[in-house]
Short mmCIF file of C-alpha atoms in Angstrom, two decimals:
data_model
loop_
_atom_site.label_atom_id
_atom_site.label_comp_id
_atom_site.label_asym_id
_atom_site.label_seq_id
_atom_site.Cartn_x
_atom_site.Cartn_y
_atom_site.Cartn_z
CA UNK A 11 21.95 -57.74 16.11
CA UNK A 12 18.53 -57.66 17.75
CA UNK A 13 19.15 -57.63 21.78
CA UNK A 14 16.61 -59.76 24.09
CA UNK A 15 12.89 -60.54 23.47
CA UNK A 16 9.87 -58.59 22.96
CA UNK A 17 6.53 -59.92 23.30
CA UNK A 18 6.88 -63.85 24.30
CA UNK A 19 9.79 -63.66 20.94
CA UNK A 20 13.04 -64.96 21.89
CA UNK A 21 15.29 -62.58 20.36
CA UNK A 22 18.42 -63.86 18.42
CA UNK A 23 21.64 -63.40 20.80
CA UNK A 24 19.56 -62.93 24.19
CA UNK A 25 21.51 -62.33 26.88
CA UNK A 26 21.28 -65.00 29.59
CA UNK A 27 19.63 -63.89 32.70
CA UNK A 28 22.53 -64.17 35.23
CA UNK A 29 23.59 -61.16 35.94
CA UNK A 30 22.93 -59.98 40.00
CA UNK A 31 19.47 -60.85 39.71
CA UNK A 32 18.99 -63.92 41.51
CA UNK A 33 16.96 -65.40 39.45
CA UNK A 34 16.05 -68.80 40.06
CA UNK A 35 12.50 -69.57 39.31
CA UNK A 36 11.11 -72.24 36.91
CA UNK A 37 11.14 -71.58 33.83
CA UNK A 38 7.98 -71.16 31.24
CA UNK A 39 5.56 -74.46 32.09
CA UNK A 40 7.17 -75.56 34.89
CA UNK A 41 5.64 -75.34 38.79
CA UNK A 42 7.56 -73.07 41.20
CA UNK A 43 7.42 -73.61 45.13
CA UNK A 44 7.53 -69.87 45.12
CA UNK A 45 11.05 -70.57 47.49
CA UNK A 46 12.99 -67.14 48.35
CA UNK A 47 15.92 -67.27 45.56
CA UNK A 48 18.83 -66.96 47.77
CA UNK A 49 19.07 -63.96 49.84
CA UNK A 50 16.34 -62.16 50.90
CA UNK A 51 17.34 -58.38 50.18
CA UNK A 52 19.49 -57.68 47.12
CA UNK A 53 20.69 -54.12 48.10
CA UNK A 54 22.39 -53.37 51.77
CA UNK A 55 20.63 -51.10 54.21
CA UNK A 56 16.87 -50.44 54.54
CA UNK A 57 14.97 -49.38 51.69
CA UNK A 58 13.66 -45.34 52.31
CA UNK A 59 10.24 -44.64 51.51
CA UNK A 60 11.50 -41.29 48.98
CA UNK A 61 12.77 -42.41 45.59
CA UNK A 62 12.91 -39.40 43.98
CA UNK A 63 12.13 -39.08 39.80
CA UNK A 64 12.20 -41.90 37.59
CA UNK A 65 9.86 -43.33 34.75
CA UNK A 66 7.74 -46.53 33.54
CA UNK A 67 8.30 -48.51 31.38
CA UNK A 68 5.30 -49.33 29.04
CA UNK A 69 4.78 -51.73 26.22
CA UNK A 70 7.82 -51.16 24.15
CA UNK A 71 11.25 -50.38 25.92
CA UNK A 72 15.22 -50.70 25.18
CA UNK A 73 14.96 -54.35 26.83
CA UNK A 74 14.44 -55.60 23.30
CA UNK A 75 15.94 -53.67 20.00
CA UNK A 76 19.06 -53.59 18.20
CA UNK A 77 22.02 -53.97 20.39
CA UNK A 78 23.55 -50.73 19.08
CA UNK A 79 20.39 -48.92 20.12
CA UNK A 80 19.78 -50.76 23.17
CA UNK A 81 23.82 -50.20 24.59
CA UNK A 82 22.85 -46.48 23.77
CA UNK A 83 19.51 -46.32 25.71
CA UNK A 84 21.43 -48.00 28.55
CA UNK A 85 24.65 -46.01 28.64
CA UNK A 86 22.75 -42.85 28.51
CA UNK A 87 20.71 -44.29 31.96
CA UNK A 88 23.65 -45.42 33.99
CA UNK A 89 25.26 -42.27 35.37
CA UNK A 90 21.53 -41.11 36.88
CA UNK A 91 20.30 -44.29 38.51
CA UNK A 92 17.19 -43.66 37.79
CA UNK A 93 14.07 -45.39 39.92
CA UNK A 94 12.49 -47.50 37.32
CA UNK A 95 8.74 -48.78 37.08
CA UNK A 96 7.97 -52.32 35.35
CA UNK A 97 4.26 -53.85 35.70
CA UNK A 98 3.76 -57.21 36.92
CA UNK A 99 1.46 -58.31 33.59
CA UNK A 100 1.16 -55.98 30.56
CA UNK A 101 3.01 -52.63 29.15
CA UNK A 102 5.63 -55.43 28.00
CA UNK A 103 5.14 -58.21 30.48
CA UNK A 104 3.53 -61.41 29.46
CA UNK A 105 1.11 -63.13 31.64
CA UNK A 106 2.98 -64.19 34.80
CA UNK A 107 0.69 -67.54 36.04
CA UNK A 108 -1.26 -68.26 32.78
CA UNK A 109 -2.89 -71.54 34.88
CA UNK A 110 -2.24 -71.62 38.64
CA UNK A 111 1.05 -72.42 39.83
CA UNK A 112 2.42 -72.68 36.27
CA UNK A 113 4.52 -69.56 35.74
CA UNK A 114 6.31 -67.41 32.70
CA UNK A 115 8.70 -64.50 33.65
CA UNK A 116 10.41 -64.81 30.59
CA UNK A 117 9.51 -60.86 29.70
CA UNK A 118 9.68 -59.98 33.51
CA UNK A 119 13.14 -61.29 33.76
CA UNK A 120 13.85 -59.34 30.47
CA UNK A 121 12.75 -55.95 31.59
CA UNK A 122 14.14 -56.34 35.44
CA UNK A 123 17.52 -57.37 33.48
CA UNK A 124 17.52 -54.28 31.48
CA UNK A 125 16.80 -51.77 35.14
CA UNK A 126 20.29 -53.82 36.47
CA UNK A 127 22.06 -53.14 33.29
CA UNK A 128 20.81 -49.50 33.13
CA UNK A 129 21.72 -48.93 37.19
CA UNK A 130 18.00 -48.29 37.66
CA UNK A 131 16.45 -48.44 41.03
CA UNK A 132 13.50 -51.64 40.13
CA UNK A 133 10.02 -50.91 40.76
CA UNK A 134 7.35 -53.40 40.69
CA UNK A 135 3.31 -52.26 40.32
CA UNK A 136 1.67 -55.38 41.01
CA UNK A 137 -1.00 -55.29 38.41
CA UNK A 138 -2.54 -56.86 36.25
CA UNK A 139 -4.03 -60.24 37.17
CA UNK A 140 -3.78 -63.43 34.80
CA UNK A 141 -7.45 -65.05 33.26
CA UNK A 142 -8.15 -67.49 35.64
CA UNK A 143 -8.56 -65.06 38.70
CA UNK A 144 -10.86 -62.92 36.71
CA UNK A 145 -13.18 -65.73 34.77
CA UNK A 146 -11.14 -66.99 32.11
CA UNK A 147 -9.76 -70.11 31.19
CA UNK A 148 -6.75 -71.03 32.40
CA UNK A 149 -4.38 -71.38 29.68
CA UNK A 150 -5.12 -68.44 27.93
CA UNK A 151 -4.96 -64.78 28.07
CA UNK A 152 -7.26 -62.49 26.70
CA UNK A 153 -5.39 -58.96 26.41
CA UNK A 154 -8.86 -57.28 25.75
CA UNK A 155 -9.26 -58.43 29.43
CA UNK A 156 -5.94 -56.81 30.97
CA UNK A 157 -7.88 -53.83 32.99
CA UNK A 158 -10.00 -56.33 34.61
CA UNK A 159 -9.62 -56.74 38.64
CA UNK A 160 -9.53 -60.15 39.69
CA UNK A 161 -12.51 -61.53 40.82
CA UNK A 162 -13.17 -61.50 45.12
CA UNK A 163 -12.40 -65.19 45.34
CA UNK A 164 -9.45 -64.95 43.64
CA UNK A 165 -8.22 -61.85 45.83
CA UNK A 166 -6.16 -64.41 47.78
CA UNK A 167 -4.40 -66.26 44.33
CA UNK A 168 -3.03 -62.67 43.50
CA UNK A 169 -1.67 -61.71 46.75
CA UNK A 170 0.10 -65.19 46.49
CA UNK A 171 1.84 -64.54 43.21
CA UNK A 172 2.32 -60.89 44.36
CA UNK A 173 4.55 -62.82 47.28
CA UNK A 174 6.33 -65.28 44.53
CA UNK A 175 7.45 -62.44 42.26
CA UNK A 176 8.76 -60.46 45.62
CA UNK A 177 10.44 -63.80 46.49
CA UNK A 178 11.92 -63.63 42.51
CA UNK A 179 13.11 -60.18 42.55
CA UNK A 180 14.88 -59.27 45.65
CA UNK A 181 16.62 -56.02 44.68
CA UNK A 182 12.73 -55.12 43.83
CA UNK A 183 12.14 -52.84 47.17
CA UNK A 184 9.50 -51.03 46.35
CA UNK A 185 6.05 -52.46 45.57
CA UNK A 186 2.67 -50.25 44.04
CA UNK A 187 -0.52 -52.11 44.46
CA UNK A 188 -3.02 -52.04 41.62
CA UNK A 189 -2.92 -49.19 38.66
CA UNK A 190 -5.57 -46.91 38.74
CA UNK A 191 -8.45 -49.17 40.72
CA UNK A 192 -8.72 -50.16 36.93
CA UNK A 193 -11.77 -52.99 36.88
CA UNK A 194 -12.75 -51.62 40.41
CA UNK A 195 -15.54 -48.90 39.55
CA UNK A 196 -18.86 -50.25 40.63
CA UNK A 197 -21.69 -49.17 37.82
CA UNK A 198 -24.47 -49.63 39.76
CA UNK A 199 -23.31 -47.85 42.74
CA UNK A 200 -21.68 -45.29 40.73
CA UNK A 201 -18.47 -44.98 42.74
CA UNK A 202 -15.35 -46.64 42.89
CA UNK A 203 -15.56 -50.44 44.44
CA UNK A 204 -13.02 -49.20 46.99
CA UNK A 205 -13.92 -51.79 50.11
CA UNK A 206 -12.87 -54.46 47.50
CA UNK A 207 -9.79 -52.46 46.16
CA UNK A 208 -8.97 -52.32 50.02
CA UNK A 209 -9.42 -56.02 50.83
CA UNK A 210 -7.13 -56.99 47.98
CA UNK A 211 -4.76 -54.39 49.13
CA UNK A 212 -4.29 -55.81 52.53
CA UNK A 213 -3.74 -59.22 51.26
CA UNK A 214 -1.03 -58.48 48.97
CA UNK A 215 -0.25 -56.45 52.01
CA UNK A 216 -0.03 -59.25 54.30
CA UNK A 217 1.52 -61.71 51.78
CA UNK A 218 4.44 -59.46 50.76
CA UNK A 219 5.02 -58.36 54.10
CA UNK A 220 5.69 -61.88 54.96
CA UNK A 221 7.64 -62.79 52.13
CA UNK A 222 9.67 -59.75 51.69
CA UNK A 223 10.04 -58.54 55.59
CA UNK A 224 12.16 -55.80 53.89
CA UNK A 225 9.64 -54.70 50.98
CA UNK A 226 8.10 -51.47 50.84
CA UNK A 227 4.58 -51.16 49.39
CA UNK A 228 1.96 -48.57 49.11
CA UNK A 229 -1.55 -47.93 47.43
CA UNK A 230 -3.97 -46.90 46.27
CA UNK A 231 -2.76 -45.64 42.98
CA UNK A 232 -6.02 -43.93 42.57
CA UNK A 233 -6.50 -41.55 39.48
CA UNK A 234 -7.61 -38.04 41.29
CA UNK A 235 -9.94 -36.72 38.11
CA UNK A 236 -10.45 -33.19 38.60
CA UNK A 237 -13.75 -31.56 37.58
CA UNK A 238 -14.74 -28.02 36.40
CA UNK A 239 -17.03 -27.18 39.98
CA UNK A 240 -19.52 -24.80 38.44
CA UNK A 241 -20.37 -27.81 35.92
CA UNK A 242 -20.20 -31.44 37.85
CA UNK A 243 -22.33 -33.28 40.56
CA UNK A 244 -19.11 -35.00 41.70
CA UNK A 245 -17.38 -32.11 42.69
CA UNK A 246 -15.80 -32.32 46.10
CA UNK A 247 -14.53 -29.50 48.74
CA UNK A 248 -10.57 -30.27 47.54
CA UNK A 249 -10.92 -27.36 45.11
CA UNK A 250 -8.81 -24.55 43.36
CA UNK A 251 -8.46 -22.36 39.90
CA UNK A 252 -7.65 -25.58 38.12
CA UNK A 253 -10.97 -27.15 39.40
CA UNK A 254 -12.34 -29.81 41.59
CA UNK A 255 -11.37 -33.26 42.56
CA UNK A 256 -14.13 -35.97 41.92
CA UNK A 257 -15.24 -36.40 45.41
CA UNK A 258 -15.39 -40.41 44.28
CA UNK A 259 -11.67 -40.35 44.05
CA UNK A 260 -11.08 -38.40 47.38
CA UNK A 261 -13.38 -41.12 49.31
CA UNK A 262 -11.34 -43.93 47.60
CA UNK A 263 -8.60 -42.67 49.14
CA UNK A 264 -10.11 -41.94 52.14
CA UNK A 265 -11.62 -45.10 52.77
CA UNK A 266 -8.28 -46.88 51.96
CA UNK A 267 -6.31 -44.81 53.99
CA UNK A 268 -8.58 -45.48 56.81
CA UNK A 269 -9.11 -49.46 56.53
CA UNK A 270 -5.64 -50.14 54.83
CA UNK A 271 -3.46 -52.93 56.81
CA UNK A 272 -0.39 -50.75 56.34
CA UNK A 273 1.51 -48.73 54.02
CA UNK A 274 4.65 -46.76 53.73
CA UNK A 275 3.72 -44.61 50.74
CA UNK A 276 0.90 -43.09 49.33
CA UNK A 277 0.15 -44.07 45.40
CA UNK A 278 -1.62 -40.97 43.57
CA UNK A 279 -2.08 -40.28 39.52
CA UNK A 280 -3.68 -37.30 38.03
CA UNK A 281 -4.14 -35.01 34.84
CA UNK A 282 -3.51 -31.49 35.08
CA UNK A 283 -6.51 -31.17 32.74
CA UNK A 284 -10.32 -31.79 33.62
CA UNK A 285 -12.10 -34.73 33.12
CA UNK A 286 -13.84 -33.10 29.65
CA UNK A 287 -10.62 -31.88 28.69
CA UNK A 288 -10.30 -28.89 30.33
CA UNK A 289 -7.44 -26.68 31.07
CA UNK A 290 -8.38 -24.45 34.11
CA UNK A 291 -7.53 -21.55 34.31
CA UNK A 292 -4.79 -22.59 31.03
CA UNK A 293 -2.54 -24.75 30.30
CA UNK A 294 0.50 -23.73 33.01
CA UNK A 295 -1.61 -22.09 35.76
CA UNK A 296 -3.86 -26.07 35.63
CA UNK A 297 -0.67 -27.95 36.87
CA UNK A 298 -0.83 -25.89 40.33
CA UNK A 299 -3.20 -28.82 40.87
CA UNK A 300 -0.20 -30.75 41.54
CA UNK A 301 1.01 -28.48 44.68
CA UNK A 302 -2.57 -28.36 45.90
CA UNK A 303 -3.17 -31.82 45.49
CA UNK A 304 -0.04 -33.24 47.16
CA UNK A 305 -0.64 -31.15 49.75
CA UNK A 306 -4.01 -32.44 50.75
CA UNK A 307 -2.68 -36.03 50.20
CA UNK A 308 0.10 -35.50 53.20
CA UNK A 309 -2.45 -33.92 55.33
CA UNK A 310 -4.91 -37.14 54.57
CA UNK A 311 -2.38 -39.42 55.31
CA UNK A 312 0.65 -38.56 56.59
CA UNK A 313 2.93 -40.44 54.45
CA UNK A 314 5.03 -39.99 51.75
CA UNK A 315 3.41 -38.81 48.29
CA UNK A 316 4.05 -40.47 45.21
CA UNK A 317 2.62 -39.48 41.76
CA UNK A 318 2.74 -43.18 39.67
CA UNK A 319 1.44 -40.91 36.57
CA UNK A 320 1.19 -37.24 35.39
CA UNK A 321 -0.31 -35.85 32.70
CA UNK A 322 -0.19 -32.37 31.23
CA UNK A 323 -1.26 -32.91 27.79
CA UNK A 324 -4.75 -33.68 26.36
CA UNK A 325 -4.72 -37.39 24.67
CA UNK A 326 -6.65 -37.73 21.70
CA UNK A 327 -9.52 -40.97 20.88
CA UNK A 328 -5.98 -43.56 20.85
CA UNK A 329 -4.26 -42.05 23.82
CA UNK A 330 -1.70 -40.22 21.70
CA UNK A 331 -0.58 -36.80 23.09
CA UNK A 332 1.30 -35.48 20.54
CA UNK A 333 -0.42 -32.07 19.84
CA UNK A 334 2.26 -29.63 20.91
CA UNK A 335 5.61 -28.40 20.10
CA UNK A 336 8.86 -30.36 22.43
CA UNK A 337 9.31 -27.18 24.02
CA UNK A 338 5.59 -26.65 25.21
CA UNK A 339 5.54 -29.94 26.30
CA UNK A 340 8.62 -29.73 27.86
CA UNK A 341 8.09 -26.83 30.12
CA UNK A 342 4.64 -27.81 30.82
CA UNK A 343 6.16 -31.20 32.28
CA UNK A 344 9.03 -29.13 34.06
CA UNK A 345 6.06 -26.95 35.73
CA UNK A 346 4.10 -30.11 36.77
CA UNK A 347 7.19 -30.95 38.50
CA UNK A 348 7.86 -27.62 40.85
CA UNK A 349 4.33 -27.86 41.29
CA UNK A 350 4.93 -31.56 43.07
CA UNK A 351 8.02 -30.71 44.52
CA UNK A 352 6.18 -27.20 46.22
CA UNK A 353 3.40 -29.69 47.32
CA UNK A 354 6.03 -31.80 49.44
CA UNK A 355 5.85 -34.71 46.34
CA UNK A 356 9.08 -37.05 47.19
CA UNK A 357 8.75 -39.70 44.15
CA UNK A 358 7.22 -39.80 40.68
CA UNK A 359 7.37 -41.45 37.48
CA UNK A 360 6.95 -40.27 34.18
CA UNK A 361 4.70 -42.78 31.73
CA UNK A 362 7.69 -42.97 29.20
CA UNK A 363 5.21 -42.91 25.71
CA UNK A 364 8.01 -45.06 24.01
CA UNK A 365 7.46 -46.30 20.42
CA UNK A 366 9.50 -49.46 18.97
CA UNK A 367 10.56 -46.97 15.74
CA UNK A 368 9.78 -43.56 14.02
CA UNK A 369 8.40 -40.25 15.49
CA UNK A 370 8.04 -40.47 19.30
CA UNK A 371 7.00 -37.18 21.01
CA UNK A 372 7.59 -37.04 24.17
CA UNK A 373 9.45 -40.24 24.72
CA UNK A 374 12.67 -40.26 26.50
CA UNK A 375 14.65 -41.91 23.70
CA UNK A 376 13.95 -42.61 20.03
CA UNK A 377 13.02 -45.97 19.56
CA UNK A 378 15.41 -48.88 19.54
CA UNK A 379 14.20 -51.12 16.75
CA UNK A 380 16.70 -49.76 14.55
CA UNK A 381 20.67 -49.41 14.56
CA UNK A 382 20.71 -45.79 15.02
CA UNK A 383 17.99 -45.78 17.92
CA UNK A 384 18.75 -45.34 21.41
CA UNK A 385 18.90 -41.31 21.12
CA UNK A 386 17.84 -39.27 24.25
CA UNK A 387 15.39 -36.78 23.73
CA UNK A 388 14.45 -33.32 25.27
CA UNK A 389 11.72 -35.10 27.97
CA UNK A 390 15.42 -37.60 29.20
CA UNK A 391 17.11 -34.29 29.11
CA UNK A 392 14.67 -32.61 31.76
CA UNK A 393 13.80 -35.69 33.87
CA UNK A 394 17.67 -36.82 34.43
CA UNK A 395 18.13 -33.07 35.63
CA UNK A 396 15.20 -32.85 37.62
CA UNK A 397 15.97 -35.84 39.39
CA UNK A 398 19.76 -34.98 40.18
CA UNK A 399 18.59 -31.34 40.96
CA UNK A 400 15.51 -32.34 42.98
CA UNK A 401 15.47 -35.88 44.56
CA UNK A 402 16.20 -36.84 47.97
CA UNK A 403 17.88 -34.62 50.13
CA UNK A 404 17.51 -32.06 48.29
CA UNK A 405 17.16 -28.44 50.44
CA UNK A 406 14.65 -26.40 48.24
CA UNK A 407 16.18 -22.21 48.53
CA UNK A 408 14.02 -19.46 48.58
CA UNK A 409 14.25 -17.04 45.68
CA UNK A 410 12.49 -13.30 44.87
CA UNK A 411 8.99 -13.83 44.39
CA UNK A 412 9.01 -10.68 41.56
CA UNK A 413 9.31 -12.27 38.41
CA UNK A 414 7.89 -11.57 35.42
CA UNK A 415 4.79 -13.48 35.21
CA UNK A 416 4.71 -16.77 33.36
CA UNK A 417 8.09 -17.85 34.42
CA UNK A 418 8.68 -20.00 37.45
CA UNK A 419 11.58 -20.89 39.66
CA UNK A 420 12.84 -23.82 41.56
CA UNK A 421 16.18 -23.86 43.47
CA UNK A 422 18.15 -26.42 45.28
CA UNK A 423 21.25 -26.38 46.70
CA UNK A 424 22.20 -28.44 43.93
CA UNK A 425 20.87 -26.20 40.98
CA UNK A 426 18.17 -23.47 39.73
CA UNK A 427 15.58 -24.22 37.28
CA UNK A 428 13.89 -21.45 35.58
CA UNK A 429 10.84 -21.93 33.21
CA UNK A 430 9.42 -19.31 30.77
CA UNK A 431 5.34 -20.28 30.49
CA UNK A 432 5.05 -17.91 27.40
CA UNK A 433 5.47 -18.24 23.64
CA UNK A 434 7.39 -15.56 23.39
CA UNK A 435 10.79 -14.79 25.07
CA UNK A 436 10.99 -12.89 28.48
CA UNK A 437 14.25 -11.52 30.03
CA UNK A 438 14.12 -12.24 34.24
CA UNK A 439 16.60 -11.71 36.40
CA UNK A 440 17.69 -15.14 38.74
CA UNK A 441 20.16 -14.01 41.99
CA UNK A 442 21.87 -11.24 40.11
CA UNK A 443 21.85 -12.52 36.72
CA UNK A 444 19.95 -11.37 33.76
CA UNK A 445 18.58 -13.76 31.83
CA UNK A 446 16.85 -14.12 28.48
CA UNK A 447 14.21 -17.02 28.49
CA UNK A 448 13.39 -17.98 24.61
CA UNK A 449 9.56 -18.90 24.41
CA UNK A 450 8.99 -22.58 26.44
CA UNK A 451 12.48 -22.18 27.30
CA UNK A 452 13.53 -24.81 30.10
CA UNK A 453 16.55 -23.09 32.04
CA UNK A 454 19.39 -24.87 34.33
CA UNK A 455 21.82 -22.90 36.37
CA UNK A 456 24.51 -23.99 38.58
CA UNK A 457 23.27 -22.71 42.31
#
C-alpha cells in the first residue's frame, strides 16, 4: 500500500495527522490567524544549542512510499533519534502561503509526521519564500523560481510566516535561517548582498523570538567556497593546504555576525573541494578544511558551529556525485567528520541524496517506492555510529599520534573510530591491538 503523499498527491491510506504534533492549522485554502496550537513547547526542558549528527531531508524521503518500505526506513531510525532537517518550501515541501494568508502544509505536516514517527529530533530551515514575496503572482508557484530571496518589501511577510509555522510546529526547537544566501549575491557589486541577508535575518529573528520564546535559531548558513590561493583574486587570509576561503564568504559572515539581532548557533556549509573542482592537497588531506574552518568560525563568533551541508565528493553538470566506490565515499565522509569534530563542530547534517527507486549512492536507505525499499545503506551505517559515538557529551581521548600515514583516529569514551585513507590495506596498531584496515576501510571499536 502506498504510505502518505508526495508532491501535493494524496496518497491512498494516508495516515491522519494526529499523532503528538499539535497540529491545528487550516487546512489547504483556508485563512489561519497564525494562533499558537495549544502549548507552546512540545518537548520538556530548554532546548541546548548542540544537536549532534543528523541529516536532511531533500525532495524524495520515506514520508511517502510503500508502507513496507516506509515502516522499514522508520524502524531502522527510531533507536538513534536522529536530529532531522525539513525545509520550509521545496526538497519535498509544497509552497506554504501560495497567496497571503492562505496557507498549505499538507507536505509540511507529512514530512514533520514522518521525524515523530521516526523519533527524530525536527529541524526547520526557514527557506524558501512563496511567489508573491519575490514578484510573482499570487496563486502560483514557479519552481524555476525556488532559489530566489524574497524581495526587501516583502522581508517582513516572511518573517511573519516564519512565526506561523513556529506557532504550527512546537516540538520544532531549532530554527536555520535562509540556505546558502541563495538569491542574495549582488552581480553588480560582486559580493554577497549580506546587509539584506542580515535585515531579513533579524526579522525572522524578532518574529520567532516572539512567537516561540523557547525557539532556537541561528544563521547565516553561508556556503564557505574555498579557493586554490596561488590562482584566485578572492582569496582571503583564512588559508591552509586545502586552499583559501573566498574572502566574500568570510565578510558575509562577518558582517552578520557583527549586525545580527541575536543568535544561538552559527549556520556554516562547505565543500572539501575548491570552487573549480579541486582537491587540495588530495582527496583526504582537503577535508582538514573542516578542522581549520570550524575553528576560525568559533573564534569569529563564539557560538556553537553547525555545518547545515558537507561535501566531499565532486558533483557532476546535474549535481550527481556518484563517481566513487561506497567505501571511498564512505571514509572520505567519516574523515570530514573527525575533521569537524577536531575543529570543536557540535551539530551537522548530512544532505541525504535520496532517490524515490533504483541505484542511490550515497543515500542512507534505498528508496521506498517499492515493497522491498526501506534498506539502510553503508552512509546510515556510519552516520548512526558517528552520532552515538560522537554527539553531545561526548569526551574526545587522546590516542598515539604514530600511525601509519593515511589512517586516522577518533576516540570517545563511547567508542574508537579508525579510518584507512588508502586503497590498499594497512595493518595499525589502536591501544594495544593490531589491526588490519582493508583499503577505505571504516573501523569501530568498543573504547
Amino acid at each position: 500500500m502506498v504510505r502518505r503523499r508526495l508532491f501535493g498527491v494524496s496518497a491512498a491510506g494516508a495516515v491522519a495527522l494526529a499523532l503528538s504534533l499539535a497540529l491545528c492549522a487550516a487546512p489547504p485554502g483556508q485563512s489561519d490567524d497564525g494562533g499558537p496550537p495549544g502549548a507552546t513547547s512540545g518537548a520538556p526542558g530548554p532546548a541546548r544549542p548542540e544537536l549532534g549528527w543528523g541529516f536532511t531531508h531533500t525532495r524524495f524521503s520515506a514520508d511517502a512510499g510503500e508502507e513496507e518500505a516506509v515502516g522499514r526506513v522508520t524502524k531502522a531510525l527510531a533507536p538513534h533519534r536522529l536530529p532531522q532537517v525539513q525545509h520550509l518550501m521545496g526538497w519535498g515541501a509544497e509552497n506554504p502561503e501560495p497567496s497571503p494568508g492562505r496557507y498549505d502544509f499538507e507536505a509540511l505536516d507529512s514530512r514533520m509526521a514522518f521525524v515523530e514517527e521516526s523519533h527524530g529530533v525536527p529541524v526547520l530551515t526557514l527557506c524558501c519564500a512563496p511567489d508573491w514575496m519575490k514578484g510573482g503572482r499570487p496563486g502560483e508557484t514557479d519552481w524555476s523560481r525556488l532559489e530566489e530571496a524574497p524581495e526587501p518589501e516583502h522581508y517582513a511577510d516572511f518573517a511573519r510566516l516564519a512565526a506561523t509555522v513556529a506557532r504550527r510546529y512546537p516540538r520544532v526547537r531549532h530554527f536555520l535561517v535562509w540556505n546558502e544566501l541563495k538569491g542574495f549575491f549582488d552581480d553588480t557589486k560582486g559580493r554577497w548582498n549580506h546587509e539584506g541577508y542580515t535585515e531579513l535575518y533579524n526579522l525572522v529573528y524578532d518574529a520567532v523570538k516572539r512567537a516561540r520564546p523557547d525557539a532556537l535559531i541561528g544563521g547565516p548558513y553561508v556556503v564557505l567556497d574555498t579557493v586554490d590561493p596561488d590562482d584566485s583574486p578572492h582569496a582571503s587570509p583564512l588559508r591552509g593546504p586545502w586552499g583559501s576561503v573566498d574572502r566574500r564568504s568570510t565578510a558575509a559572515l562577518t558582517y552578520w555576525n557583527t549586525h545580527k539581532r541575536g543568535a544561538d548557533f552559527v549556520v556554516v556549509d562547505g565543500s572539501s573541494y575548491t570552487k573549480d573542482g579541486r582537491f587540495l592537497p588530495d582527496v583526504f588531506g582537503a577535508t582538514e578544511m573542516f578542522t581549520d574552518v570550524t575553528r576560525w568560525v568559533r573564534r569569529e563568533t563564539g557560538l556553537p558551529v553547525w555545518w547545515a551541508e558537507w561535501y566531499v565528493e565532486r558533483g557532476d553538470e546535474r549535481d550527481r556525485r556518484d563517481g566513487w566506490s561506497e567505501p571511498r565515499r564512505v571514509a572520505a565522509h567519516a574523515s570530514a567528520l573527525v575533521a569537524m569534530v577536531r575543529g570543536g563542530a557540535t551539530t551537522g547534517f548530512y544532505w541525504n541524496p535520496q532517490t524515490w527507486r533504483g541505484r542511490c549512492p550515497g543515500c542512507l536507505w534505498t528508496g521506498t517506492a517499492d515493497a522491498d525499499g526501506g534498506g539502510t545503506l553503508p552512509m546510515f551505517d556510519l552516520l548512526t555510529r558517528f552520532a552515538a559515538a560522537f554527539g553531545p557529551g561526548a569526551e574526545l581521548r587522546g590516542l598515539p599520534d604514530e600511525q601509519p600515514e593515511g589512517v586516522l583516529l577518533l576516540a570517545s569514551e563511547r567508542a574508537v573510530l579508525a579510518v584507512n585513507q588508502r586503497p590498499g590495506p594497512v595493518r595499525v596498531s589502536v591501544e594495544g591491538r593490531a589491526l588490519t584496515l582493508d583499503g577505505y576501510e571504516v573501523r569501530w571499536l568498543e573504547s
